[in-house]
Every structure is written in C-alpha cells, then in structure tokens.
JSON list of C-alpha atoms and ligand atoms in Angstrom, two decimals:
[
{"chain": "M", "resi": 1, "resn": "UNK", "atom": "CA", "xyz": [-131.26, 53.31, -57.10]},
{"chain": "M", "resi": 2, "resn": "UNK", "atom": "CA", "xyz": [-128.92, 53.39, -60.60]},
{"chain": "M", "resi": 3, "resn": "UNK", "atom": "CA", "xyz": [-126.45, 51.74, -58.53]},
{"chain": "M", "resi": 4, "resn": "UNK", "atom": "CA", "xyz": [-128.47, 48.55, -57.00]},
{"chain": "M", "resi": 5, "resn": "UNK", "atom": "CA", "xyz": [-126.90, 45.62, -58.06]},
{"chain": "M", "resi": 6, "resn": "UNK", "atom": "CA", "xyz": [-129.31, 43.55, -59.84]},
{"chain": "M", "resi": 7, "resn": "UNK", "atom": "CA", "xyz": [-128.81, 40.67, -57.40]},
{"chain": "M", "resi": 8, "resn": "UNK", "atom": "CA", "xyz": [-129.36, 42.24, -54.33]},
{"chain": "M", "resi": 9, "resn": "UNK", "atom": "CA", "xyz": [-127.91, 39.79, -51.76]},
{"chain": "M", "resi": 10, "resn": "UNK", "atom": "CA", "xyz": [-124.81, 41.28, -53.32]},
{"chain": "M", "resi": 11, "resn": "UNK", "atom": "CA", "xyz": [-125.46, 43.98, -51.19]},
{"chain": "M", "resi": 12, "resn": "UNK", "atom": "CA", "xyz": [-125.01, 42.45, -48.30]},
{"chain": "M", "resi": 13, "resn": "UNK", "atom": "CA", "xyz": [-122.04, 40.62, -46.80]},
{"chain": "M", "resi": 14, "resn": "UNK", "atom": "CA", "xyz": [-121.98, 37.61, -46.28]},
{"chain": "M", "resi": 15, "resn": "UNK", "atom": "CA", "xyz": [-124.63, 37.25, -48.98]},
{"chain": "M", "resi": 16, "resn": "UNK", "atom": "CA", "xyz": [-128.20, 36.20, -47.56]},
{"chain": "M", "resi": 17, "resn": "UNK", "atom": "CA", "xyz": [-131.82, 35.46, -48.37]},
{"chain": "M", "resi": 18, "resn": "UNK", "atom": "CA", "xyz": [-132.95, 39.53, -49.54]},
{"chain": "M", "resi": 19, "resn": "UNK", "atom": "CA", "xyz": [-136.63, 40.80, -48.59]},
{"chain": "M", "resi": 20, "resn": "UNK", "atom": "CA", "xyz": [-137.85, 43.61, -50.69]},
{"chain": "M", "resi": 21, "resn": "UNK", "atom": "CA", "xyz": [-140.22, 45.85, -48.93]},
{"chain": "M", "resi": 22, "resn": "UNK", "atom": "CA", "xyz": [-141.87, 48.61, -50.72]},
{"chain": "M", "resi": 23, "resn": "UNK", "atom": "CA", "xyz": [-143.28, 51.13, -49.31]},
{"chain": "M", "resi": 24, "resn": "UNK", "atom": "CA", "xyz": [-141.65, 51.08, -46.00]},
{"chain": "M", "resi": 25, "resn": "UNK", "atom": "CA", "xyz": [-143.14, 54.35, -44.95]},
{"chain": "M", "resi": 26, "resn": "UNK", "atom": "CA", "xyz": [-141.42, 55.91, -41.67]},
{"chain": "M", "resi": 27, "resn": "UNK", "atom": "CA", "xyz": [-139.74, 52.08, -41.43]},
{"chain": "M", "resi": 28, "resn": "UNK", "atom": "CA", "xyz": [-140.86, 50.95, -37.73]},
{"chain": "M", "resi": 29, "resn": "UNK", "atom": "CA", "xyz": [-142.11, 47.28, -39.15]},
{"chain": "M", "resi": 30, "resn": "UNK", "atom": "CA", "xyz": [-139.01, 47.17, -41.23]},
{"chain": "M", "resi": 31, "resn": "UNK", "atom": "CA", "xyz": [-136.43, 47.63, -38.05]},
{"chain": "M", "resi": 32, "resn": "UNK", "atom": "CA", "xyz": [-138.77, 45.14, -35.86]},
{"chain": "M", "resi": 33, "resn": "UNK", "atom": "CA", "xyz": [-138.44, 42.46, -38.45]},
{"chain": "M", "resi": 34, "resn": "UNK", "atom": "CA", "xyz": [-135.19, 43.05, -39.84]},
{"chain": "M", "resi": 35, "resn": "UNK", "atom": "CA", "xyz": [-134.25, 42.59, -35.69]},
{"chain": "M", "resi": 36, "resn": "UNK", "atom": "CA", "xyz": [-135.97, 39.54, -35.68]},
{"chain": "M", "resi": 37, "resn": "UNK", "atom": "CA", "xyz": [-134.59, 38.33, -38.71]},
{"chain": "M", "resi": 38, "resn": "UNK", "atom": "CA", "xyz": [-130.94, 38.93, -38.92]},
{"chain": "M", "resi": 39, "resn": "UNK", "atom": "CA", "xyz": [-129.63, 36.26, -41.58]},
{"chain": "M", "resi": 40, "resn": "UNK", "atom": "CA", "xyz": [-132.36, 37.74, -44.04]},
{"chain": "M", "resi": 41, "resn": "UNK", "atom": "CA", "xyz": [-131.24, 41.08, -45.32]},
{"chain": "M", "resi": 42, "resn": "UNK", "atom": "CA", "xyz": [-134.08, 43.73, -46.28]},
{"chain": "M", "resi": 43, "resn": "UNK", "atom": "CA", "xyz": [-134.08, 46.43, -48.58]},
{"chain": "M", "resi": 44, "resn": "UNK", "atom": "CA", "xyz": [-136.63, 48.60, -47.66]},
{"chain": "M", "resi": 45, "resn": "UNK", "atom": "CA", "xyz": [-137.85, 50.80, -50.93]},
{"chain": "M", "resi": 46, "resn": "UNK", "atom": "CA", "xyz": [-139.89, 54.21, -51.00]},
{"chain": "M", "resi": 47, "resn": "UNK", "atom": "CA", "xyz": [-140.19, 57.62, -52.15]},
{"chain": "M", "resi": 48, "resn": "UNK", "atom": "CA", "xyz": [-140.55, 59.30, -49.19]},
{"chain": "M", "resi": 49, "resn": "UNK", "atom": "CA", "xyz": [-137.56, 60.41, -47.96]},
{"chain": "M", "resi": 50, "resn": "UNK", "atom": "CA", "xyz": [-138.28, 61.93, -44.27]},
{"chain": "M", "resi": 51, "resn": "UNK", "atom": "CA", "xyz": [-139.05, 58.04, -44.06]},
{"chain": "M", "resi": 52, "resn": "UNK", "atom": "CA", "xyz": [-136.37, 56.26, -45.40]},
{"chain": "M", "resi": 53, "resn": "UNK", "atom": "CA", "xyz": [-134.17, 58.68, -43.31]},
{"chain": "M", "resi": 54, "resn": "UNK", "atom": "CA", "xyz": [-136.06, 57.85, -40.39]},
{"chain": "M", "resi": 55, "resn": "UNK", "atom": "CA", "xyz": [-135.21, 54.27, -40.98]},
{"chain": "M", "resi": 56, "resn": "UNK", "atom": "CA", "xyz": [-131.80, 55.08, -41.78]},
{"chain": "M", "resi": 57, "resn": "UNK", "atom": "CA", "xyz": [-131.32, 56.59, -38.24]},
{"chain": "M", "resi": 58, "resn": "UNK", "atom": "CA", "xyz": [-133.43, 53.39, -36.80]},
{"chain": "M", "resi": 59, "resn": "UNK", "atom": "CA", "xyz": [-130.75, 51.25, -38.40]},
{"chain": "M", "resi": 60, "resn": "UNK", "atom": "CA", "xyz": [-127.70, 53.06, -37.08]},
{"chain": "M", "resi": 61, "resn": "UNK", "atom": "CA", "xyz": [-129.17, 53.19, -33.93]},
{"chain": "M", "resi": 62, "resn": "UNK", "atom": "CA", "xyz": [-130.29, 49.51, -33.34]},
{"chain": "M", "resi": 63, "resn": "UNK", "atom": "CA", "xyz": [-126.62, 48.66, -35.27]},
{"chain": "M", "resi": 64, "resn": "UNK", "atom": "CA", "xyz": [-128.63, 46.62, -37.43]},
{"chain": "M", "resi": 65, "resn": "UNK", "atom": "CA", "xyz": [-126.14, 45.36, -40.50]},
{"chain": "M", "resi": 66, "resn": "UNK", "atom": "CA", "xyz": [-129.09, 43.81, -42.68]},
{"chain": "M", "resi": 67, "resn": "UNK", "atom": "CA", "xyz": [-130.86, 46.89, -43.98]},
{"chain": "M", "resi": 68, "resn": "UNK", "atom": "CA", "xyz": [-130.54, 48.18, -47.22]},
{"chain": "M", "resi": 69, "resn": "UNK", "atom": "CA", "xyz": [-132.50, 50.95, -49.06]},
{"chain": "M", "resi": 70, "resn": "UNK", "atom": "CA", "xyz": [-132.98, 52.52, -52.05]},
{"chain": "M", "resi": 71, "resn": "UNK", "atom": "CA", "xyz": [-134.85, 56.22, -52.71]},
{"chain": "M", "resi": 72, "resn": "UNK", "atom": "CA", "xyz": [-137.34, 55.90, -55.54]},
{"chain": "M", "resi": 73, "resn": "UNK", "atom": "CA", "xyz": [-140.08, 54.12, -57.47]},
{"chain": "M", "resi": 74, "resn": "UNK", "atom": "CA", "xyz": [-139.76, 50.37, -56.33]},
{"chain": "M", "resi": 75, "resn": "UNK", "atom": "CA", "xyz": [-141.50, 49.21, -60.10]},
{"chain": "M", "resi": 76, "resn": "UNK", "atom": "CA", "xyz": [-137.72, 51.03, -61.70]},
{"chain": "M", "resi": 77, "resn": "UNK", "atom": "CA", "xyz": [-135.95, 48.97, -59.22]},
{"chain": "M", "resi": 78, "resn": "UNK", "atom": "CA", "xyz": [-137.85, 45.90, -59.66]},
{"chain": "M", "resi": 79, "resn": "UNK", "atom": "CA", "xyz": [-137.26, 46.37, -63.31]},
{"chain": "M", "resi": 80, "resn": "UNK", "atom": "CA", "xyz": [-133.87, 46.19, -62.87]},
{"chain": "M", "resi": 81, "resn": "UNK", "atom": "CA", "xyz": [-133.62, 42.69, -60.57]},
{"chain": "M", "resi": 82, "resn": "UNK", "atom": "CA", "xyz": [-132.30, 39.09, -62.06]},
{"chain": "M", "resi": 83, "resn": "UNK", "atom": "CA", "xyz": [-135.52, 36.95, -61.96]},
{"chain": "M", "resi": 84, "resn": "UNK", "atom": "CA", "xyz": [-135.50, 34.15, -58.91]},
{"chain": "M", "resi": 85, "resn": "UNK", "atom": "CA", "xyz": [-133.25, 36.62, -56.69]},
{"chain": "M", "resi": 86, "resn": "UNK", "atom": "CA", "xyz": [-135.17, 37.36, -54.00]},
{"chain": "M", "resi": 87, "resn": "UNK", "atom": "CA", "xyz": [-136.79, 35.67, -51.03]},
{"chain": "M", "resi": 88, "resn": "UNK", "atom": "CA", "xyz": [-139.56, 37.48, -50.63]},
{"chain": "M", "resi": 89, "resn": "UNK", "atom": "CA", "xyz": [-141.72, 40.98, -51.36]},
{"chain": "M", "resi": 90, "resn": "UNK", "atom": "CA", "xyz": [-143.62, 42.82, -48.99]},
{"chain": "M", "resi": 91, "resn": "UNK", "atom": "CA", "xyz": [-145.80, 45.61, -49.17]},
{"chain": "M", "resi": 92, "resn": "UNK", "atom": "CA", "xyz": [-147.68, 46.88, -46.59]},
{"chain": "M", "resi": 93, "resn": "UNK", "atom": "CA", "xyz": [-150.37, 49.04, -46.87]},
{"chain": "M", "resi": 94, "resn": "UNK", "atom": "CA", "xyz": [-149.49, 50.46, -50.50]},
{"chain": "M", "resi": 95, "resn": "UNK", "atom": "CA", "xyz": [-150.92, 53.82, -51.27]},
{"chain": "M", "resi": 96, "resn": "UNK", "atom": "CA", "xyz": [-154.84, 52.81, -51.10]},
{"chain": "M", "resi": 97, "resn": "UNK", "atom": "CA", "xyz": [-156.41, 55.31, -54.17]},
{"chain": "M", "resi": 98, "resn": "UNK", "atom": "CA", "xyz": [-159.74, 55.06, -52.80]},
{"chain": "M", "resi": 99, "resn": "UNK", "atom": "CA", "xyz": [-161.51, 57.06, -55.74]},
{"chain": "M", "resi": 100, "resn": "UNK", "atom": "CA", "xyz": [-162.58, 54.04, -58.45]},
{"chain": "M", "resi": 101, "resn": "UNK", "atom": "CA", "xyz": [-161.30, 57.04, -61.06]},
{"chain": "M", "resi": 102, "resn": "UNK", "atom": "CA", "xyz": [-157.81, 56.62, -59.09]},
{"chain": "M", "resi": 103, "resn": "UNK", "atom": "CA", "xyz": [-157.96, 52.82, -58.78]},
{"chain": "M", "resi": 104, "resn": "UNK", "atom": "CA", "xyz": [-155.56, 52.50, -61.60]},
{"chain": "M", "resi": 105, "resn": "UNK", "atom": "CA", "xyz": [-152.95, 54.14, -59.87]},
{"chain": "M", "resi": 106, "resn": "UNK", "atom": "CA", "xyz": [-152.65, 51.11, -57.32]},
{"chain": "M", "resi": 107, "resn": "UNK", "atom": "CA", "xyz": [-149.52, 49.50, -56.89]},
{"chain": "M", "resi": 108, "resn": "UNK", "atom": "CA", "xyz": [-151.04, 45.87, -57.30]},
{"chain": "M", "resi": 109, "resn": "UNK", "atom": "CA", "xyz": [-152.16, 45.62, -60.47]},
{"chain": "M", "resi": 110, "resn": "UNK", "atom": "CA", "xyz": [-151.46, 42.33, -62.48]},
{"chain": "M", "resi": 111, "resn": "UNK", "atom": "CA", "xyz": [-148.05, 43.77, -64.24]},
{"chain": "M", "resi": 112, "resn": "UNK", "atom": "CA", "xyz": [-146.57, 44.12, -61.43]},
{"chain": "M", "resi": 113, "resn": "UNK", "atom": "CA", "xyz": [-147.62, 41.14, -59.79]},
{"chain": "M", "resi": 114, "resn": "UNK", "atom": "CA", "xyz": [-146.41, 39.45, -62.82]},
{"chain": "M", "resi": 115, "resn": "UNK", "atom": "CA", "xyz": [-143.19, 41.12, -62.31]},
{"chain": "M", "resi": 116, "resn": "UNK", "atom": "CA", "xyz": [-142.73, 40.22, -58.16]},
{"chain": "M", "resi": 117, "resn": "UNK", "atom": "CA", "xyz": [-143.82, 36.15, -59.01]},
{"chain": "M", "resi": 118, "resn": "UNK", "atom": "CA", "xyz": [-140.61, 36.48, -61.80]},
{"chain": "M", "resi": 119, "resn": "UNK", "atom": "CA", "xyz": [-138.29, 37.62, -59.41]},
{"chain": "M", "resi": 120, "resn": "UNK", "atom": "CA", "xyz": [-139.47, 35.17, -56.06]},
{"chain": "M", "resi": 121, "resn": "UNK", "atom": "CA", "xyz": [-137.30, 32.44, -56.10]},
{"chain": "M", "resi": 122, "resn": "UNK", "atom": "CA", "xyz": [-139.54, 29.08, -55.81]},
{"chain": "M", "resi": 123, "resn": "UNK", "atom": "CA", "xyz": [-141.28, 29.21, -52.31]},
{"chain": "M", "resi": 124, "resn": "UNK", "atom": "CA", "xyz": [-140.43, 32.92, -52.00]},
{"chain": "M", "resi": 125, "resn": "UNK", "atom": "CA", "xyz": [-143.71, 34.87, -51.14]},
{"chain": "M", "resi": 126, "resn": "UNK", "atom": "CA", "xyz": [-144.94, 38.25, -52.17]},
{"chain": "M", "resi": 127, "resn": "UNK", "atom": "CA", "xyz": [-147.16, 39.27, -48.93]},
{"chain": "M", "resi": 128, "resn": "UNK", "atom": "CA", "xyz": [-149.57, 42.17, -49.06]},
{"chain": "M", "resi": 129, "resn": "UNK", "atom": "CA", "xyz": [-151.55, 43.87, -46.80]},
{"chain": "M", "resi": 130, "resn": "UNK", "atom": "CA", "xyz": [-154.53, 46.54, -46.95]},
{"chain": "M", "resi": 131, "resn": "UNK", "atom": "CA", "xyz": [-157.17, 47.88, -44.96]},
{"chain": "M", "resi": 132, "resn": "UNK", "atom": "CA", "xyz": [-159.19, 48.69, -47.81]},
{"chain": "M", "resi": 133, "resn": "UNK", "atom": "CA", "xyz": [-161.78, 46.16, -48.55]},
{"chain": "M", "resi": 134, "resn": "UNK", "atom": "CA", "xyz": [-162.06, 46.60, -52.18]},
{"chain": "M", "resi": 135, "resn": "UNK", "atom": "CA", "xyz": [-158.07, 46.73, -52.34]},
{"chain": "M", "resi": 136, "resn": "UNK", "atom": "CA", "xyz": [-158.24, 43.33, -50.39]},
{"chain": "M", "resi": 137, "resn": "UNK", "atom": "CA", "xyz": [-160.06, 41.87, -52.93]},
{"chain": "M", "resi": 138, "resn": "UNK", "atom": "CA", "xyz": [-158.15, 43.44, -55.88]},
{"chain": "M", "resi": 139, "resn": "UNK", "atom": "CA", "xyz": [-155.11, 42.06, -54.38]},
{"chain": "M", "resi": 140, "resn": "UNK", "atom": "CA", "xyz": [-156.37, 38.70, -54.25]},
{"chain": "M", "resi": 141, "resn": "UNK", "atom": "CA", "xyz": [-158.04, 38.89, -57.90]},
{"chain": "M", "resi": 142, "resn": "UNK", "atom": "CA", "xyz": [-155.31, 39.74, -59.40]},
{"chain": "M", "resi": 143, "resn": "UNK", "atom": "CA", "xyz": [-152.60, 37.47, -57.11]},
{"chain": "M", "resi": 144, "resn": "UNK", "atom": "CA", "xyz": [-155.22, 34.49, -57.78]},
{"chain": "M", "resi": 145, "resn": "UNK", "atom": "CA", "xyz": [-154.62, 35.45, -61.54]},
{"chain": "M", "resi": 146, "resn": "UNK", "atom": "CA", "xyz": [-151.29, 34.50, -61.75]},
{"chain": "M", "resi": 147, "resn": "UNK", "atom": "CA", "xyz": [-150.15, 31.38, -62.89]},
{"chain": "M", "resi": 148, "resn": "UNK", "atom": "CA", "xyz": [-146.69, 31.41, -61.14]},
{"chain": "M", "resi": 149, "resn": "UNK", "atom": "CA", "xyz": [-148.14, 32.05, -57.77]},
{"chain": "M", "resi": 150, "resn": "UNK", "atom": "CA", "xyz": [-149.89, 29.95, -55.43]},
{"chain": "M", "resi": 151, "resn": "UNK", "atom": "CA", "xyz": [-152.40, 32.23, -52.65]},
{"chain": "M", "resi": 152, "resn": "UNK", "atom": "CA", "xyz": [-152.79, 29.57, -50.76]},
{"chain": "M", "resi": 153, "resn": "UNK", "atom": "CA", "xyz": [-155.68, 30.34, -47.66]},
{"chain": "M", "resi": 154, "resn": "UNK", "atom": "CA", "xyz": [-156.56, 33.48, -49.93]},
{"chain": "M", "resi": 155, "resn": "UNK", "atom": "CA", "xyz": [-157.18, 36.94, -47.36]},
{"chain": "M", "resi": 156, "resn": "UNK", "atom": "CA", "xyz": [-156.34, 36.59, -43.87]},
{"chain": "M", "resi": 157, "resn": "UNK", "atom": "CA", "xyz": [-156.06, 38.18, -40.54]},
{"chain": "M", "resi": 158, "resn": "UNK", "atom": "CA", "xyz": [-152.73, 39.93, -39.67]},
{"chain": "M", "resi": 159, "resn": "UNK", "atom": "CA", "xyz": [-150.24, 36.95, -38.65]},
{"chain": "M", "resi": 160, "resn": "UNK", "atom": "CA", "xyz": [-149.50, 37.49, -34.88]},
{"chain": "M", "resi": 161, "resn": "UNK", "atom": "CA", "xyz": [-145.63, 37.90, -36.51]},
{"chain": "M", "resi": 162, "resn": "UNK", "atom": "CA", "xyz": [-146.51, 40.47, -38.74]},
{"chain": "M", "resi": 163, "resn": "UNK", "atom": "CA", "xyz": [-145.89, 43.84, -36.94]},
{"chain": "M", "resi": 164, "resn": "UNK", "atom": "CA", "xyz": [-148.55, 46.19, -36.35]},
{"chain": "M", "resi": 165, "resn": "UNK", "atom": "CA", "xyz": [-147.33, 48.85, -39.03]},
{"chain": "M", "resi": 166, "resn": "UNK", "atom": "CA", "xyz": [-147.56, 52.97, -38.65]},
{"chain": "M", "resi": 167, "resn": "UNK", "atom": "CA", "xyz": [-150.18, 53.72, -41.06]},
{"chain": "M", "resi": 168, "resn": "UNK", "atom": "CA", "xyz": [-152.21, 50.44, -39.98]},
{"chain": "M", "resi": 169, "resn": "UNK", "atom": "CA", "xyz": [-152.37, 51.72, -36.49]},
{"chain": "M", "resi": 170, "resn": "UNK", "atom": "CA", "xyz": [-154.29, 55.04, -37.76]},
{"chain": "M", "resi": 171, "resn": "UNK", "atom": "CA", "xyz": [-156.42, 52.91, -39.71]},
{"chain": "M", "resi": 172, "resn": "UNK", "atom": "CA", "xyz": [-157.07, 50.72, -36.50]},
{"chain": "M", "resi": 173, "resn": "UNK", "atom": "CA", "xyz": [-157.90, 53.66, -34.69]},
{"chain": "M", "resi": 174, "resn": "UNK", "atom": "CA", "xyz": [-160.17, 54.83, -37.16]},
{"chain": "M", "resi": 175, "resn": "UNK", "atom": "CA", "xyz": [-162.39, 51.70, -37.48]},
{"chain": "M", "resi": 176, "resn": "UNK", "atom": "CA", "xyz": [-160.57, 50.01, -40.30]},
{"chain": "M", "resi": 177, "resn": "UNK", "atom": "CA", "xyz": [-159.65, 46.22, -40.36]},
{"chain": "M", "resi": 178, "resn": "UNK", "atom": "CA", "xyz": [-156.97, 44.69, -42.18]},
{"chain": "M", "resi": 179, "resn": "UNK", "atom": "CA", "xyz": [-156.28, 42.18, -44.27]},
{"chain": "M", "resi": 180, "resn": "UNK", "atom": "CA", "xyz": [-153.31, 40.17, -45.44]},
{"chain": "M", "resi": 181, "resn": "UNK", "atom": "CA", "xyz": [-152.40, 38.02, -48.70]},
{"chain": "M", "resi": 182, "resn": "UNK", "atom": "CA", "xyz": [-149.02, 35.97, -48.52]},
{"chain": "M", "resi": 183, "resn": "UNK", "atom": "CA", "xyz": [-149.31, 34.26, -52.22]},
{"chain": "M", "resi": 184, "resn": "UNK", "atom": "CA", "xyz": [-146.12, 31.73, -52.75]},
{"chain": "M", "resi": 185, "resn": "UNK", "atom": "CA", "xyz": [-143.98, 30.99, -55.75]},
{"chain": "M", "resi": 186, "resn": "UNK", "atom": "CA", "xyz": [-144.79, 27.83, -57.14]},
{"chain": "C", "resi": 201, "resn": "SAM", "atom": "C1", "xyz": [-149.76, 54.18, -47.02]},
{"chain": "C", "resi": 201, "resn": "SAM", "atom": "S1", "xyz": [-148.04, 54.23, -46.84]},
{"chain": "C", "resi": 201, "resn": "SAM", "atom": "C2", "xyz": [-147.69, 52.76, -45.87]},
{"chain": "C", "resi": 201, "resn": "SAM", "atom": "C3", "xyz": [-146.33, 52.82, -45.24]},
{"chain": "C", "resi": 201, "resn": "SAM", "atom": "C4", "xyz": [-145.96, 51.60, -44.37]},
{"chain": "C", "resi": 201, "resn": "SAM", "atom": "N1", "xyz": [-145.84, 50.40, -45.18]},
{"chain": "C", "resi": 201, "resn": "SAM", "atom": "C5", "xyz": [-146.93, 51.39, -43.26]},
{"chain": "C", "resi": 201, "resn": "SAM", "atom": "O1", "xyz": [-147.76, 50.48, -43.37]},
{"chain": "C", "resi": 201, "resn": "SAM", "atom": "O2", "xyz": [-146.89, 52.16, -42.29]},
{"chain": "C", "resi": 201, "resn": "SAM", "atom": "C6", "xyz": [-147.48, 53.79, -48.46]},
{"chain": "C", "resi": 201, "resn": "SAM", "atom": "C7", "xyz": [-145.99, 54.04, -48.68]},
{"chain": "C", "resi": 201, "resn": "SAM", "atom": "O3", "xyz": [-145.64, 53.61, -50.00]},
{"chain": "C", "resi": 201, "resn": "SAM", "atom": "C8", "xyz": [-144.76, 54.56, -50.58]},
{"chain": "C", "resi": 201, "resn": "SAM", "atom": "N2", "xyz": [-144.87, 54.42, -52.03]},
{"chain": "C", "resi": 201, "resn": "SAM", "atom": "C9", "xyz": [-145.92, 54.73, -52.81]},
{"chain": "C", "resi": 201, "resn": "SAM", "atom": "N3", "xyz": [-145.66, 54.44, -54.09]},
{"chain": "C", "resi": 201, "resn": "SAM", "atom": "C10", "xyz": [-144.40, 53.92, -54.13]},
{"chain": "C", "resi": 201, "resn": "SAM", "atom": "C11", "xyz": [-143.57, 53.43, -55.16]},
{"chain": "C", "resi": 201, "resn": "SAM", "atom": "N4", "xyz": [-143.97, 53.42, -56.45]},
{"chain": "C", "resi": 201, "resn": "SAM", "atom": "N5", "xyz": [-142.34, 53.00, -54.85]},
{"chain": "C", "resi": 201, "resn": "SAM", "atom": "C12", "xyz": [-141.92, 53.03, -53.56]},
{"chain": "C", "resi": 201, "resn": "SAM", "atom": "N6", "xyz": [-142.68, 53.46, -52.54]},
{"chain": "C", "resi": 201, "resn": "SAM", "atom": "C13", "xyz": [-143.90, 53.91, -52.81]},
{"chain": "C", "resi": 201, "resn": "SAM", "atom": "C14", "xyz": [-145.24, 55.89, -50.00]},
{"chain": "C", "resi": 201, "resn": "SAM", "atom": "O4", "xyz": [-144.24, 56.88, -50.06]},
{"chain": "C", "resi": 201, "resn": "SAM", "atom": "C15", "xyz": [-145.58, 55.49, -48.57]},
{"chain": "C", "resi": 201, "resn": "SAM", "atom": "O5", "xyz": [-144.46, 55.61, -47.72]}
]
C-alpha cells in the first residue's frame, strides 16, 4: 500500500488504462475480467487477505501479467492517487451494513464518491453493484449527487459482461436480486 505509486499504470509495463476494484473479495470476477481484458491492468484492493492471496494464486496460475493488488483500506489508497489517473472503479457488492444504525459505515457515501469522480479520467466510470435495495438506492442518491458524474440509465440489471461475482451468487441463492450503477465522468 505505502509503496503504490500514485499513478498506477506505472505499475504496469507497458503502461495501460488501470481499473481499481475494491473489494475484490476471494477475486474470481477480478481474474475473469482481467482475462478478458488484457490491455487494461487491474488493481484489485481489499482487506481480506485469505482473498487477495487467493487471487494472487489465480493470477500466477492463469499467467495473467495485468493484476495488481494492494492489502488495505482502498479510501488510504485512493487518497493517495493523482486525480484523472484511472480508467475506471469498481466495486462490487461493498460490505452491505444492513442495520440503519450501521448505514454510515457504507463504503458509498458522497466523500468518497466525490473522491472516485476526481480520480476517473473523463469517460472513466465508477460502477457499483448491490443486492441490497436500500444500498441500490443510496448508491444512486448519492452518485446522482455529484456534479462531476453523469449516471446515465440510473440502476440496472447485471450487464450480461459483468461476471456473476462470489458473494452475489449466495445472495442469488438466497432470493436476493441485484442491481448495478455504472455513473460516467463527465
Ligand atoms: C461483501 S464482500 C464482496 C466481495 C466481492 N466483490 C464479491 O462480490 O464477491 C466485500 C469485500 O470488500 C472488502 N472491503 C470492505 N471494506 C473495504 C475497504 N475499506 N477497503 C478494501 N476492501 C474492503 C471486504 O474485505 C470484502 O472482501
């Protein structure tokens, strides 16, 4: 994390288009895109480190070269990043806080939303998804809020080339629907 250049297409050579994904969880979206994806270069951020070890392995195993991560809280690193540097944000399925006393411990809140519109370069995107209903509409509150971002057809169905993630799957299985935001840097 302390080492994360704050351009982080330096990390990657040749330099490329850099996806920041937070909260990549045991990483099985993060491999299938980065495969289908291989000029973009993804840095895949979370706490959790069975997880990001798991993707690690994933990585070296599928020899995928555009993978990146980073242990830790992805607001520090974000913190750190030269505004307009990256391509595009992602998080999936952030930590959903059901309990309206925990609902300030959500990740989107409109600080950091703030923060991931500053470093999109123009026509980057900051995509969410959630299959909590009151999160969906949080997200979209607060995205809809921003002046520097654009949420164009507002909460949508999972894109067919979004990957079914790990945690969404559970949710699936226990009656839950999803939603996803993509909101664009004007
Ligand atoms: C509900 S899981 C979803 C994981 C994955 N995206 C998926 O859909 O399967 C949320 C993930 O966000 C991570 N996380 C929570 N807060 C974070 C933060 N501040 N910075 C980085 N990762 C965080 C958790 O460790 C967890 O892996």
């Amino acid at each position: 994390m302390e080492t994360a250049p704050p351009n982080l297409r330096d990390v990657f050579s040749p330099p490329r288009p850099v996806i920041l994904e937070i909260g990549s969880g045991m990483g099985e979206t993060t491999l299938s895109m980065a495969t289908g994806a291989p000029d973009t270069g993804i840095v895949a951020v979370d706490v959790h480190t069975p997880g990001i070890g798991a993707l690690l392995a994933g990585a070296e195993r599928e020899s995928l070269g555009n993978i990146r991560v980073c242990i830790g809280d992805a607001v520090e690193l974000m913190d750190r990043l030269d505004p307009g540097s990256l391509a595009g944000i992602r998080a999936y399925f952030p930590d959903p806080w059901p309990k309206v006393r925990h609902h300030k411990r959500r990740l989107v809140q409109p600080a950091f939303v703030h923060r991931a519109a500053v470093l999109l370069a123009p026509g980057g995107t900051l995509h969410l998804a959630t299959d909590i209903a009151h999160y969906a509409d949080q997200m979209l509150e607060v995205c809809a809020a921003e002046p520097m971002l654009d949420v164009g057809q507002g909460l949508v169905d999972r894109p067919q080339w979004r990957p079914i993630t790990g945690y969404e799957r559970r949710g699936v299985a226990a009656g839950r629907m999803s939603k996803d935001l993509i909101a664009t840097r004007c």
